[in-house]
Tab-separated table of C-alpha atoms in Angstrom:
chain	number	residue	atom	x	y	z
A	1	ARG	CA	-17.885	7.038	9.904
A	2	ALA	CA	-19.324	9.635	7.529
A	3	LEU	CA	-16.170	9.656	5.413
A	4	HIS	CA	-15.694	5.881	5.419
A	5	PRO	CA	-19.045	4.080	5.809
A	6	GLY	CA	-18.665	0.578	7.173
A	7	PHE	CA	-15.280	1.159	8.773
A	8	ASP	CA	-15.594	0.327	12.473
A	9	GLU	CA	-13.725	-1.464	15.255
A	10	HIS	CA	-14.611	-4.884	13.900
A	11	VAL	CA	-13.242	-4.052	10.450
A	12	ARG	CA	-10.115	-2.516	11.972
A	13	ASP	CA	-9.436	-5.575	14.130
A	14	ALA	CA	-10.204	-7.943	11.250
A	15	MET	CA	-7.656	-6.103	9.096
A	16	ALA	CA	-4.983	-6.718	11.724
A	17	GLU	CA	-5.882	-10.420	11.831
A	18	GLU	CA	-5.872	-10.523	8.025
A	19	MET	CA	-2.317	-9.172	7.887
A	20	GLU	CA	-1.037	-11.592	10.541
A	21	ARG	CA	-2.666	-14.578	8.854
A	22	PHE	CA	-1.451	-13.540	5.388
A	23	LEU	CA	2.167	-13.226	6.554
A	24	ALA	CA	2.093	-16.466	8.554
A	25	ALA	CA	0.527	-18.463	5.728
A	26	THR	CA	2.590	-16.985	2.901
A	27	VAL	CA	6.022	-16.917	4.512
A	28	LEU	CA	6.055	-19.479	7.317
A	29	GLU	CA	3.575	-22.149	6.222
A	30	GLU	CA	3.920	-22.067	2.448
A	31	ARG	CA	7.570	-20.930	2.497
A	32	GLY	CA	6.737	-18.346	-0.106
A	33	ASP	CA	9.442	-16.162	-1.628
A	34	LEU	CA	9.385	-12.405	-2.088
A	35	ASP	CA	7.344	-12.722	-5.250
A	36	ALA	CA	4.575	-14.461	-3.289
A	37	LEU	CA	4.680	-11.858	-0.528
A	38	PHE	CA	4.180	-9.017	-2.990
A	39	THR	CA	2.034	-10.635	-5.680
A	40	SER	CA	-0.100	-13.366	-4.095
A	41	PRO	CA	-3.786	-12.809	-4.929
A	42	VAL	CA	-4.765	-14.698	-1.768
A	43	THR	CA	-5.865	-13.097	1.489
A	44	TYR	CA	-7.759	-14.083	4.654
A	45	VAL	CA	-10.998	-12.368	5.659
A	46	ASP	CA	-14.103	-12.976	7.731
A	47	ALA	CA	-17.564	-12.308	6.317
A	48	ARG	CA	-17.750	-8.683	7.538
A	49	LEU	CA	-14.345	-7.751	6.155
A	50	ALA	CA	-15.052	-9.545	2.882
A	51	ASP	CA	-18.256	-7.535	2.488
A	52	TYR	CA	-16.374	-4.346	3.334
A	53	TYR	CA	-13.754	-5.046	0.643
A	54	GLY	CA	-16.270	-6.424	-1.848
A	55	LEU	CA	-14.661	-9.879	-1.881
A	56	PRO	CA	-16.403	-13.264	-2.081
A	57	THR	CA	-16.319	-15.827	0.746
A	58	ASP	CA	-17.607	-19.374	1.034
A	59	GLY	CA	-19.963	-18.300	3.844
A	60	SER	CA	-19.420	-21.480	5.847
A	61	ASP	CA	-18.483	-19.687	9.073
A	62	PRO	CA	-19.136	-15.909	9.065
A	63	SER	CA	-16.898	-15.307	12.095
A	64	ALA	CA	-13.857	-17.275	10.864
A	65	LEU	CA	-11.117	-16.123	8.531
A	66	SER	CA	-11.540	-17.672	5.099
A	67	ARG	CA	-8.853	-18.032	2.449
A	68	VAL	CA	-10.083	-16.107	-0.596
A	69	GLU	CA	-8.557	-15.115	-3.909
A	70	ARG	CA	-8.903	-11.489	-4.901
A	71	PRO	CA	-10.467	-10.947	-8.332
A	72	ARG	CA	-8.168	-9.328	-10.871
A	73	GLY	CA	-8.011	-5.574	-10.307
A	74	MET	CA	-8.711	-5.824	-6.573
A	75	GLY	CA	-5.062	-5.760	-5.545
A	76	VAL	CA	-2.416	-8.309	-4.657
A	77	GLY	CA	-0.037	-9.093	-1.839
A	78	LEU	CA	1.191	-7.065	1.089
A	79	LEU	CA	0.474	-3.637	-0.398
A	80	ALA	CA	-3.241	-4.369	-0.842
A	81	GLN	CA	-3.723	-5.285	2.818
A	82	GLY	CA	-6.141	-2.976	4.608
A	83	ALA	CA	-3.873	-2.840	7.663
A	84	PHE	CA	-1.075	-1.327	5.571
A	85	LEU	CA	-3.292	1.007	3.564
A	86	THR	CA	-5.111	2.468	6.578
A	87	VAL	CA	-2.039	2.964	8.780
A	88	TYR	CA	-0.205	4.764	5.983
A	89	ALA	CA	-2.981	7.254	5.285
A	90	SER	CA	-4.449	10.210	7.113
A	91	ALA	CA	-7.780	10.237	8.922
A	92	VAL	CA	-9.480	12.010	6.039
A	93	SER	CA	-7.729	10.867	2.856
A	94	SER	CA	-5.151	8.548	1.377
A	95	SER	CA	-1.544	9.715	1.564
A	96	PRO	CA	0.728	9.023	-1.407
A	97	THR	CA	3.594	10.479	0.623
A	98	ARG	CA	3.176	8.207	3.653
A	99	ARG	CA	2.662	5.099	1.567
A	100	GLY	CA	5.486	5.974	-0.797
A	101	HIS	CA	7.837	6.840	2.072
A	102	PHE	CA	7.272	3.441	3.682
A	103	ILE	CA	8.078	1.617	0.445
A	104	ARG	CA	11.099	3.809	-0.282
A	105	SER	CA	12.594	3.694	3.213
A	106	ARG	CA	11.543	0.267	4.534
A	107	MET	CA	11.393	-1.886	1.408
A	108	LEU	CA	14.084	-0.287	-0.745
A	109	CYS	CA	16.056	0.930	2.309
A	110	HIS	CA	16.783	4.281	0.686
A	111	HIS	CA	17.326	7.366	2.814
A	112	VAL	CA	14.734	10.126	2.502
A	113	PRO	CA	15.708	13.471	4.073
A	114	PRO	CA	13.360	14.743	6.792
A	115	PRO	CA	10.983	17.565	5.858
A	116	PRO	CA	12.208	21.123	6.488
A	117	PRO	CA	10.730	22.956	9.501
A	118	SER	CA	8.828	25.338	7.231
A	119	VAL	CA	6.953	22.623	5.332
A	120	GLY	CA	3.226	23.269	5.007
A	121	GLU	CA	0.256	20.942	5.125
A	122	VAL	CA	-1.323	19.518	1.996
A	123	PRO	CA	-4.599	21.360	1.299
A	124	PRO	CA	-7.638	19.514	2.728
A	125	PRO	CA	-9.815	17.407	0.430
A	126	THR	CA	-12.277	19.248	-1.773
A	127	PRO	CA	-15.056	17.977	-4.044
A	128	ALA	CA	-13.259	19.491	-7.037
A	129	ALA	CA	-9.954	17.600	-6.933
A	130	THR	CA	-8.503	14.159	-6.316
A	131	THR	CA	-5.858	13.425	-3.710
A	132	ARG	CA	-3.317	13.007	-6.489
A	133	GLN	CA	-4.132	16.430	-7.928
A	134	ARG	CA	-3.746	18.067	-4.512
A	135	TYR	CA	-0.387	16.386	-3.902
A	136	GLU	CA	0.923	17.233	-7.355
A	137	GLU	CA	-0.049	20.870	-6.890
A	138	GLN	CA	1.494	21.078	-3.424
A	139	HIS	CA	4.627	18.985	-3.981
A	140	ALA	CA	5.565	18.380	-7.623
A	141	ALA	CA	4.946	21.974	-8.692
A	142	ARG	CA	7.120	23.478	-5.922
A	143	PRO	CA	10.906	23.161	-6.333
A	144	ASP	CA	11.474	23.267	-2.551
A	145	CYS	CA	9.239	20.196	-2.150
A	146	ALA	CA	9.781	18.297	-5.382
A	147	SER	CA	13.378	17.198	-4.749
A	148	CYS	CA	12.331	14.899	-1.888
A	149	HIS	CA	8.717	14.176	-2.769
A	150	GLN	CA	9.686	12.826	-6.183
A	151	LEU	CA	11.212	9.932	-4.239
A	152	MET	CA	7.922	9.103	-2.488
A	153	ASP	CA	4.764	10.471	-4.088
A	154	PRO	CA	5.099	8.767	-7.506
A	155	ILE	CA	5.358	5.420	-5.684
A	156	GLY	CA	2.361	6.181	-3.492
A	157	PHE	CA	0.288	7.207	-6.513
A	158	GLY	CA	0.246	3.525	-7.464
A	159	LEU	CA	-1.914	2.876	-4.386
A	160	GLU	CA	-4.483	5.592	-5.101
A	161	GLY	CA	-6.885	2.864	-6.177
A	162	PHE	CA	-7.422	2.332	-2.417
A	163	ASP	CA	-8.894	4.975	-0.141
A	164	ALA	CA	-7.765	5.948	3.359
A	165	ALA	CA	-9.834	3.123	4.862
A	166	GLY	CA	-8.353	0.407	2.645
A	167	ARG	CA	-11.293	-0.002	0.281
A	168	ARG	CA	-10.896	-0.317	-3.508
A	169	ARG	CA	-12.065	2.736	-5.425
A	170	PHE	CA	-12.213	3.662	-9.092
A	171	GLU	CA	-13.005	7.364	-8.823
A	172	GLU	CA	-12.650	10.224	-6.364
A	173	SER	CA	-14.670	13.431	-6.403
A	174	GLY	CA	-16.326	12.078	-9.540
A	175	ILE	CA	-12.951	11.912	-11.319
A	176	PRO	CA	-11.465	8.587	-12.499
A	177	ILE	CA	-8.510	7.453	-10.388
A	178	ASP	CA	-5.063	7.811	-11.968
A	179	ASP	CA	-2.921	5.217	-10.209
A	180	SER	CA	0.013	5.212	-12.591
A	181	GLY	CA	3.368	5.931	-10.979
A	182	SER	CA	7.107	5.403	-10.972
A	183	ILE	CA	10.079	4.479	-8.814
A	184	ALA	CA	13.164	6.650	-9.322
A	185	GLY	CA	16.724	5.703	-8.495
A	186	THR	CA	16.552	1.910	-8.559
A	187	SER	CA	19.272	-0.438	-9.797
A	188	ARG	CA	17.232	-0.681	-13.013
A	189	GLY	CA	16.907	3.076	-13.302
A	190	HIS	CA	13.532	4.789	-13.551
A	191	VAL	CA	10.746	2.201	-13.292
A	192	GLU	CA	7.210	3.052	-14.397
A	193	PHE	CA	4.053	1.119	-13.569
A	194	ASP	CA	0.259	1.259	-13.725
A	195	ALA	CA	-1.679	0.555	-10.522
A	196	GLU	CA	-0.928	-1.494	-7.422
A	197	GLU	CA	-0.539	-4.860	-9.114
A	198	GLU	CA	2.212	-3.614	-11.440
A	199	LEU	CA	3.881	-1.777	-8.547
A	200	ALA	CA	3.910	-5.007	-6.553
A	201	ASN	CA	5.396	-6.942	-9.465
A	202	GLU	CA	8.094	-4.334	-10.030
A	203	LEU	CA	9.111	-4.368	-6.353
A	204	ALA	CA	9.223	-8.160	-6.338
A	205	SER	CA	11.534	-8.178	-9.357
A	206	LEU	CA	14.016	-5.534	-8.187
A	207	PRO	CA	17.318	-7.290	-7.390
A	208	GLY	CA	17.918	-5.247	-4.249
A	209	VAL	CA	14.718	-6.315	-2.492
A	210	TYR	CA	14.620	-9.838	-1.078
A	211	VAL	CA	13.602	-11.972	1.894
A	212	ASP	CA	16.439	-12.938	4.217
A	213	GLU	CA	15.463	-16.539	4.966
A	214	ARG	CA	18.313	-16.899	7.448
A	215	ALA	CA	16.499	-14.676	9.930
A	216	GLY	CA	15.158	-17.575	11.989
A	217	GLY	CA	11.579	-17.249	10.802
A	218	VAL	CA	11.564	-13.461	11.153
A	219	LEU	CA	10.701	-11.714	7.922
A	220	ARG	CA	13.280	-9.117	6.920
A	221	LEU	CA	13.644	-7.252	3.651
A	222	ALA	CA	17.014	-6.118	2.343
A	223	GLY	CA	17.286	-2.924	0.345
A	224	GLU	CA	19.405	-2.061	-2.633
A	225	ASN	CA	22.193	-0.710	-0.446
A	226	GLY	CA	22.413	-4.049	1.381
A	227	ALA	CA	20.991	-2.796	4.679
A	228	LEU	CA	18.359	-4.879	6.414
A	229	SER	CA	15.106	-3.366	7.641
């Protein structure tokens, strides 16, 4: 609670409901395609969760989920959902590796080798550095780490505009957030982007990522190697 003021059981549960409602509305009710899943500015929040995110609501029923449109710069689609951002983070900070690994392995269906037994922990947060700076020092600057982490961390850096509790942020430790990133090894080569919205648009446009609408209403994404996940 000290690290993430406002994050409590109600917010956590509301994030889970938000994700379920977003997927049901986007894919099943509106028959949205992959572009909508990744880039829709619409989400579903109650009054408490809207206040937590800093989003507007109509205020008609504070306990009900309302359909709201995120203002530009507040994120879009699946990757801006608090349920995703909080699960793929640590208890104390965001995790470019966890978020990037999920996108690489579950959305692009690329294999990422497991970490070696001797791998060390990323240094804990300090007031003098951002999460990105700590990860770059620990992973990108070490040859024994860089070969695998270059597949994950540069993707996860695109989500650094959201903290470990799913809230939009523009600075960390008094330092402006750098949420530029890249995706290596795609069918279009090396793809660069700035921030979550561009990352979402790039993923939606990659030819190897698509919704399998033959799955009987079950959402499945196919990666660039053709495998379903």
